[in-house]
Coordinates of C-alpha atoms in Angstrom, one line a residue:
X1 CA 15.6 2.2 7.5
X2 CA 12.4 0.6 8.7
X3 CA 9.4 0.4 6.4
X4 CA 5.9 -0.9 7.3
X5 CA 2.8 -1.6 5.3
X6 CA -0.6 -1.8 7.0
X7 CA -4.2 -2.2 5.7
X8 CA -6.0 -0.3 8.4
X9 CA -9.6 -1.3 7.6
X10 CA -10.8 2.3 7.9
X11 CA -9.6 2.4 11.5
X12 CA -11.5 -0.6 12.9
X13 CA -9.7 -3.4 14.8
X14 CA -10.5 -7.1 15.3
X15 CA -12.6 -6.1 18.3
X16 CA -14.7 -3.8 16.2
X17 CA -13.4 -0.7 17.9
X18 CA -12.5 2.4 15.8
X19 CA -9.1 3.5 17.2
X20 CA -6.6 5.1 14.8
X21 CA -4.4 5.9 17.8
X22 CA -3.9 2.2 18.4
X23 CA -2.9 1.7 14.8
X24 CA -0.4 4.6 15.0
X25 CA 1.1 3.2 18.2
X26 CA 1.9 -0.1 16.6
X27 CA 3.9 1.4 13.7
X28 CA 5.6 4.4 15.3
X29 CA 9.1 2.9 14.9
X30 CA 8.8 3.0 11.1
X31 CA 10.7 5.6 9.0
X32 CA 8.3 5.1 6.1
X33 CA 4.7 3.9 6.4
X34 CA 2.4 2.7 3.6
X35 CA -1.3 2.5 4.6
X36 CA -4.3 1.1 2.7
X37 CA -8.1 1.5 3.2
X38 CA -7.6 5.1 4.2
X39 CA -11.0 6.9 4.0
X40 CA -12.7 10.2 4.2
X41 CA -16.4 10.7 4.4
X42 CA -17.2 7.0 5.2
X43 CA -20.4 6.4 7.2
X44 CA -19.0 3.4 9.0
X45 CA -16.4 5.4 10.9
X46 CA -18.6 8.5 11.3
X47 CA -17.2 10.2 8.3
X48 CA -13.7 10.5 9.8
X49 CA -11.0 12.2 7.8
X50 CA -8.3 9.6 8.2
X51 CA -5.8 11.5 6.1
X52 CA -5.9 14.4 8.6
X53 CA -6.1 11.9 11.5
X54 CA -2.9 10.1 10.6
X55 CA -1.1 13.3 9.6
X56 CA -1.9 14.6 13.1
X57 CA -0.8 11.4 14.7
X58 CA 2.6 11.6 12.8
X59 CA 3.0 15.4 13.0
X60 CA 6.7 15.4 11.9
X61 CA 6.2 13.1 8.9
X62 CA 5.7 14.1 5.3
X63 CA 2.5 12.8 3.9
X64 CA 0.9 11.9 0.6
X65 CA -2.6 10.5 -0.1
X66 CA -4.1 8.9 -3.3
X67 CA -7.9 8.6 -3.3
X68 CA -8.5 5.9 -5.9
X69 CA -12.3 6.2 -5.3
X70 CA -14.1 9.5 -4.9
X71 CA -18.0 9.8 -4.8
X72 CA -20.4 12.4 -3.5
X73 CA -22.1 11.4 -0.2
X74 CA -24.3 14.5 0.4
X75 CA -24.2 18.3 0.2
X76 CA -25.7 21.3 1.9
X77 CA -25.6 25.1 1.7
X78 CA -23.7 26.5 4.7
X79 CA -23.5 30.3 5.1
X80 CA -24.3 30.8 1.5
X81 CA -21.7 28.3 0.2
X82 CA -22.2 24.8 -1.1
X83 CA -20.5 22.2 1.1
X84 CA -19.9 18.7 -0.2
X85 CA -19.2 15.6 1.8
X86 CA -17.4 13.0 -0.4
X87 CA -16.5 9.4 0.2
X88 CA -12.8 8.8 -0.6
X89 CA -11.0 5.5 -0.4
X90 CA -7.3 5.1 -1.1
X91 CA -3.7 4.7 0.0
X92 CA -1.4 6.9 2.0
X93 CA 2.4 7.2 2.6
X94 CA 4.0 8.8 5.6
X95 CA 7.7 9.4 5.7
X96 CA 10.3 10.9 8.1
X97 CA 12.1 12.0 5.0
X98 CA 10.9 14.4 2.3
X99 CA 8.4 13.1 -0.3
X100 CA 9.8 14.8 -3.4
X101 CA 7.0 13.7 -5.7
X102 CA 3.9 11.5 -5.8
X103 CA 1.7 10.0 -8.5
X104 CA -1.7 8.2 -8.0
X105 CA -1.9 5.2 -10.3
X106 CA -5.5 4.0 -11.0
X107 CA -5.5 0.3 -11.6
X108 CA -7.6 -1.6 -14.2
X109 CA -11.1 -2.6 -13.1
X110 CA -14.3 -4.0 -14.4
X111 CA -17.9 -3.3 -13.3
X112 CA -19.5 -5.8 -11.0
X113 CA -23.3 -6.4 -10.6
X114 CA -23.6 -7.7 -7.1
X115 CA -20.3 -7.8 -5.1
X116 CA -18.7 -4.5 -4.3
X117 CA -15.8 -3.4 -6.6
X118 CA -14.2 -0.1 -5.9
X119 CA -11.6 1.6 -8.0
X120 CA -8.2 0.5 -6.7
X121 CA -5.0 2.4 -6.9
X122 CA -1.3 2.4 -6.2
X123 CA 0.2 5.6 -4.7
X124 CA 3.7 6.1 -6.0
X125 CA 6.0 8.3 -3.9
X126 CA 9.7 9.4 -4.3
X127 CA 11.4 9.7 -1.0
X128 CA 14.6 11.5 -0.3
X129 CA 16.0 8.8 1.9
X130 CA 19.5 8.7 3.5
X131 CA 21.9 7.3 1.0
X132 CA 19.7 8.2 -2.0
X133 CA 16.2 8.5 -3.2
X134 CA 13.8 5.5 -3.3
X135 CA 10.4 4.9 -4.7
X136 CA 7.8 3.6 -2.3
X137 CA 4.4 2.3 -3.6
X138 CA 1.4 1.8 -1.3
X139 CA -0.9 -0.7 -3.2
X140 CA -4.3 -2.2 -2.8
X141 CA -5.5 -4.8 -5.3
X142 CA -9.1 -6.1 -5.9
X143 CA -10.4 -8.5 -3.4
X144 CA -12.9 -10.5 -5.5
X145 CA -11.4 -11.5 -8.9
X146 CA -8.0 -13.1 -9.6
X147 CA -8.4 -12.0 -13.2
X148 CA -8.7 -8.4 -12.2
X149 CA -5.7 -8.8 -9.9
X150 CA -3.7 -10.2 -12.7
X151 CA -4.5 -7.2 -14.9
X152 CA -3.7 -4.9 -12.1
X153 CA -0.3 -6.5 -11.5
X154 CA 0.6 -6.3 -15.2
X155 CA -0.3 -2.6 -15.2
X156 CA 1.5 -1.9 -12.0
X157 CA 4.7 -3.7 -13.1
X158 CA 4.7 -1.7 -16.3
X159 CA 4.5 1.6 -14.4
X160 CA 7.3 0.5 -12.0
X161 CA 9.6 -0.7 -14.8
X162 CA 8.9 2.2 -17.2
X163 CA 9.2 4.8 -14.5
X164 CA 12.2 6.5 -15.8
X165 CA 10.9 6.6 -19.4
X166 CA 7.5 7.9 -18.2
X167 CA 9.2 10.5 -16.0
X168 CA 7.2 9.8 -12.8
X169 CA 5.0 12.7 -11.7
X170 CA 6.6 15.4 -13.9
X171 CA 9.7 16.4 -15.7
X172 CA 11.0 19.7 -17.1
X173 CA 9.9 21.4 -13.9
X174 CA 12.7 24.0 -14.4
X175 CA 10.0 26.0 -16.1
X176 CA 8.6 26.5 -12.6
X177 CA 12.0 27.5 -11.3
X178 CA 12.3 24.2 -9.3
X179 CA 14.7 21.2 -9.7
X180 CA 13.4 18.0 -11.3
X181 CA 12.5 15.3 -8.7
X182 CA 14.9 12.4 -8.8
X183 CA 14.1 9.3 -10.9
X184 CA 15.4 6.5 -8.7
X185 CA 15.8 3.0 -10.0
X186 CA 15.3 1.3 -6.6
X187 CA 11.8 0.7 -5.2
X188 CA 9.6 -1.0 -2.6
X189 CA 6.1 -2.1 -3.5
X190 CA 4.1 -2.5 -0.3
X191 CA 0.5 -3.3 0.4
X192 CA -2.6 -5.5 0.4
X193 CA -2.4 -7.6 -2.8
X194 CA -5.3 -9.9 -1.9
X195 CA -3.4 -12.9 -3.2
X196 CA -1.7 -15.9 -1.6
X197 CA 1.9 -17.1 -2.0
X198 CA 2.4 -19.2 -5.2
X199 CA -1.0 -18.4 -6.6
X200 CA -1.3 -17.2 -10.2
X201 CA -1.2 -13.5 -9.3
X202 CA 1.8 -14.0 -7.1
X203 CA 3.7 -15.8 -9.8
X204 CA 2.8 -13.0 -12.3
X205 CA 4.4 -10.6 -9.8
X206 CA 7.6 -12.4 -9.0
X207 CA 8.0 -15.0 -11.7
X208 CA 8.1 -18.8 -11.6
X209 CA 10.2 -20.7 -9.1
X210 CA 13.1 -22.7 -10.6
X211 CA 13.4 -26.1 -9.1
X212 CA 17.2 -25.7 -8.5
X213 CA 17.9 -21.9 -8.3
X214 CA 14.6 -20.7 -6.8
X215 CA 13.9 -17.1 -7.7
X216 CA 17.0 -15.1 -8.3
X217 CA 16.5 -11.3 -8.2
X218 CA 16.2 -9.9 -11.7
X219 CA 14.9 -6.9 -13.6
X220 CA 11.2 -7.1 -14.4
X221 CA 10.3 -9.3 -11.4
X222 CA 10.2 -7.6 -8.0
X223 CA 11.5 -9.7 -5.1
X224 CA 9.3 -10.8 -2.3
X225 CA 11.3 -9.6 0.7
X226 CA 10.0 -12.1 3.2
X227 CA 10.4 -15.1 0.9
X228 CA 13.9 -13.9 -0.1
X229 CA 14.9 -14.0 3.5
X230 CA 13.1 -17.3 4.1
X231 CA 11.5 -15.6 7.1
X232 CA 7.8 -16.5 6.3
X233 CA 6.5 -19.3 8.5
X234 CA 4.7 -22.1 6.7
X235 CA 1.6 -21.2 8.6
X236 CA 2.2 -17.4 8.3
X237 CA -0.7 -15.0 7.7
X238 CA -1.4 -11.3 7.4
X239 CA -5.2 -11.3 7.6
X240 CA -7.8 -12.9 9.8
X241 CA -11.5 -13.2 9.3
X242 CA -14.0 -11.5 11.6
X243 CA -14.9 -14.8 13.3
X244 CA -11.2 -15.9 13.4
X245 CA -11.9 -19.0 11.4
X246 CA -9.8 -18.1 8.3
X247 CA -6.2 -16.8 8.1
X248 CA -4.5 -15.9 4.9
X249 CA -1.3 -14.3 3.8
X250 CA -2.4 -11.3 1.6
X251 CA 0.1 -8.5 2.4
X252 CA 3.6 -8.1 1.1
X253 CA 6.7 -6.0 0.5
X254 CA 8.3 -6.5 -2.9
X255 CA 11.6 -4.8 -3.6
X256 CA 13.8 -4.1 -6.6
X257 CA 16.7 -6.5 -7.2
X258 CA 19.2 -3.7 -6.4
X259 CA 17.9 -3.6 -2.8
X260 CA 18.2 -7.3 -2.0
X261 CA 21.8 -6.8 -0.8
X262 CA 20.5 -4.3 1.8
X263 CA 17.6 -6.4 3.0
X264 CA 18.0 -7.1 6.8
X265 CA 14.6 -8.3 7.9
X266 CA 11.0 -8.8 6.9
X267 CA 8.2 -10.1 9.1
X268 CA 4.5 -9.8 9.8
X269 CA 3.6 -8.4 13.3
X270 CA 0.7 -10.7 14.3
X271 CA 0.5 -9.0 17.7
X272 CA -1.2 -5.9 16.3
X273 CA -4.9 -5.6 16.8
X274 CA -5.8 -2.4 15.0
X275 CA -7.2 -4.0 11.9
X276 CA -8.3 -7.3 10.3
X277 CA -4.9 -7.2 8.6
X278 CA -1.4 -7.1 10.2
X279 CA 1.5 -4.8 9.6
X280 CA 4.3 -6.1 7.3
X281 CA 7.7 -4.8 8.4
X282 CA 10.9 -4.5 6.3
X283 CA 14.3 -3.3 7.3
X284 CA 17.0 -2.1 4.9
X285 CA 20.7 -1.5 5.8
X286 CA 22.2 1.9 5.1
X287 CA 23.3 2.3 1.5

């Protein structure tokens, strides 16, 4: 199975061109796609509905969207009915395989007084993958404050680790005449974490590195897929500034310890031009 995570910057590429089709073309080989900075009602891209756009660009895929931020833009009476236009900003998952359940997790945040700080989220999906169900999370952490990212990581890891106890999106659904969704142990956490390797937030996510053993996969600490495979170049990056002067590694795929034996490949595609970020690809062997 091939997975990809991509912060799509509301559809704008490094050349300033709004082109969702270009983004879709660069990730078509993926079986499961995690997108961040998916918007509806945003003035900068002419109020495009990117949820509908990417659903149409992947017409045979199942889709889930989690709008972490939702505010009123404007409204008008049309044919006697109030019509609202709302700005939504969040994460999306597209999958060749059924998305059995989803849950939109709102991450901790604090009010800012000058720099922009939107509500951030993690979209949790349960995918009926070949060989058994998996959880896939599409995540976007705060871009300004390491302290806020640390709080968000603690919250996110709690939700991931306590998933079975919390029951995911719902349990006892037999009351509706439907089977309960599965509660899979294995997971992939993909997205834009706005943190660099070996920073405080990164260590909070994966644990400290032992001088002799390195980081062995263990419960409670997701594994950085690219680092585990030693496939990240020393000068690797997943984001580039508008003027090209700064390059940082901000995007990751973390996996549960039980998936490390199936991990075949993980790399950043620095040839893509659809965003200021680059897609992170992960491949798992069949179960």
